């Protein structure tokens, strides 16, 4: 009996040691899970000592942390990308987790448009666009018009820099676009900052692809003089 009492006495140290380890965890799932365990241990200790208030408060904390553990596990559970989106995901959206990609993809409106002007140089675009197939024309003041080939985003530069559009971009012919209206993106930015940070990486990758296409068109100065 006395040994039991001694062991129960150590529980308080175990509980706070576990809290210490929890605070070292970088991953929020581990943090929450270890905190729930630590608070359960402290609650058992408090019950054994008859301190109802400490036991009660720790059980409330256990309930909150357990709720978050379940929620995070649900969000992270394996999500399979449908076959028709897999190649697209791997090439352009791999900075997002599979579930995040599907959520972000579903936020967009699908629009079928004909020769539409997507952005106008100097004006803030109404949306961010993704064109999976087709061609665009791009006009910048003082430069000859150019063709831009899909797949690519349109309107990502002004979104990232919070400045007006750097060019006027029009769709050639008819095409199907995905459009994320600005208010939808602003809500995403406010409510899901982690996802927003990953979306910015996706847009960064699109910019890299654009630079690589520009470089493929690059004519060395010597050759252009010849
Ligand atoms: N050099 C470029 N190559 C491909 N697309 C471009 C280039 N410059 C601008 N754009 C696109 O044209 C869009 C005009 O609006 P944004 O500046 O928001 O985002 C721009 C890009 O999506």
CSV table of N, CA, C and O in Angstrom, one decimal, residues 12-26 31 34-35 38-39:
chain,number,residue,atom,x,y,z
A,12,UNK,N,3.1,13.1,-10.4
A,12,UNK,CA,3.1,14.5,-10.6
A,12,UNK,C,4.3,14.9,-11.4
A,12,UNK,O,4.3,15.7,-12.3
A,13,UNK,N,5.5,14.2,-11.1
A,13,UNK,CA,6.7,14.5,-11.8
A,13,UNK,C,6.6,14.0,-13.2
A,13,UNK,O,7.0,14.7,-14.1
A,14,UNK,N,6.0,12.8,-13.4
A,14,UNK,CA,5.9,12.2,-14.7
A,14,UNK,C,5.0,13.2,-15.6
A,14,UNK,O,5.3,13.5,-16.7
A,15,UNK,N,3.9,13.6,-15.0
A,15,UNK,CA,3.0,14.5,-15.7
A,15,UNK,C,3.7,15.8,-16.2
A,15,UNK,O,3.6,16.2,-17.3
A,16,UNK,N,4.5,16.4,-15.3
A,16,UNK,CA,5.1,17.7,-15.7
A,16,UNK,C,6.3,17.4,-16.6
A,16,UNK,O,6.6,18.2,-17.5
A,17,UNK,N,6.9,16.2,-16.5
A,17,UNK,CA,8.0,15.9,-17.4
A,17,UNK,C,7.5,15.7,-18.8
A,17,UNK,O,8.0,16.2,-19.8
A,18,UNK,N,6.3,15.1,-18.9
A,18,UNK,CA,5.6,14.9,-20.2
A,18,UNK,C,5.3,16.2,-20.8
A,18,UNK,O,5.4,16.4,-22.0
A,19,UNK,N,4.8,17.2,-19.9
A,19,UNK,CA,4.5,18.5,-20.5
A,19,UNK,C,5.8,19.2,-21.0
A,19,UNK,O,5.7,19.9,-22.0
A,20,UNK,N,6.9,19.0,-20.3
A,20,UNK,CA,8.1,19.5,-20.8
A,20,UNK,C,8.5,19.0,-22.2
A,20,UNK,O,8.9,19.7,-23.1
A,21,UNK,N,8.4,17.7,-22.3
A,21,UNK,CA,8.7,17.0,-23.6
A,21,UNK,C,7.7,17.6,-24.7
A,21,UNK,O,8.1,17.9,-25.8
A,22,UNK,N,6.4,17.7,-24.3
A,22,UNK,CA,5.4,18.2,-25.2
A,22,UNK,C,5.8,19.6,-25.8
A,22,UNK,O,5.7,19.9,-26.9
A,23,UNK,N,6.4,20.4,-24.9
A,23,UNK,CA,6.7,21.8,-25.3
A,23,UNK,C,7.9,21.8,-26.2
A,23,UNK,O,8.2,22.8,-26.9
A,24,UNK,N,8.7,20.7,-26.2
A,24,UNK,CA,9.8,20.6,-27.2
A,24,UNK,C,9.4,20.2,-28.5
A,24,UNK,O,10.2,20.3,-29.5
A,25,UNK,N,8.2,19.6,-28.6
A,25,UNK,CA,7.7,19.1,-29.9
A,25,UNK,C,7.5,20.2,-30.9
A,25,UNK,O,6.9,21.2,-30.6
A,26,UNK,N,7.9,20.0,-32.2
A,26,UNK,CA,7.7,21.0,-33.2
A,26,UNK,C,6.3,20.8,-33.9
A,26,UNK,O,5.6,21.7,-34.3
A,31,UNK,N,2.6,17.8,-30.0
A,31,UNK,CA,2.4,18.7,-28.9
A,31,UNK,C,1.1,18.4,-28.2
A,31,UNK,O,1.0,18.2,-27.0
A,34,UNK,N,0.9,14.8,-26.6
A,34,UNK,CA,1.7,14.7,-25.3
A,34,UNK,C,1.1,15.5,-24.2
A,34,UNK,O,1.1,15.1,-23.0
A,35,UNK,N,0.5,16.6,-24.6
A,35,UNK,CA,-0.1,17.5,-23.5
A,35,UNK,C,-1.3,16.7,-22.9
A,35,UNK,O,-1.5,16.7,-21.7
A,38,UNK,N,0.0,14.1,-20.6
A,38,UNK,CA,0.6,14.7,-19.4
A,38,UNK,C,-0.5,15.2,-18.5
A,38,UNK,O,-0.5,14.9,-17.3
A,39,UNK,N,-1.6,15.8,-19.1
A,39,UNK,CA,-2.7,16.3,-18.2
A,39,UNK,C,-3.5,15.2,-17.6
A,39,UNK,O,-4.0,15.3,-16.5
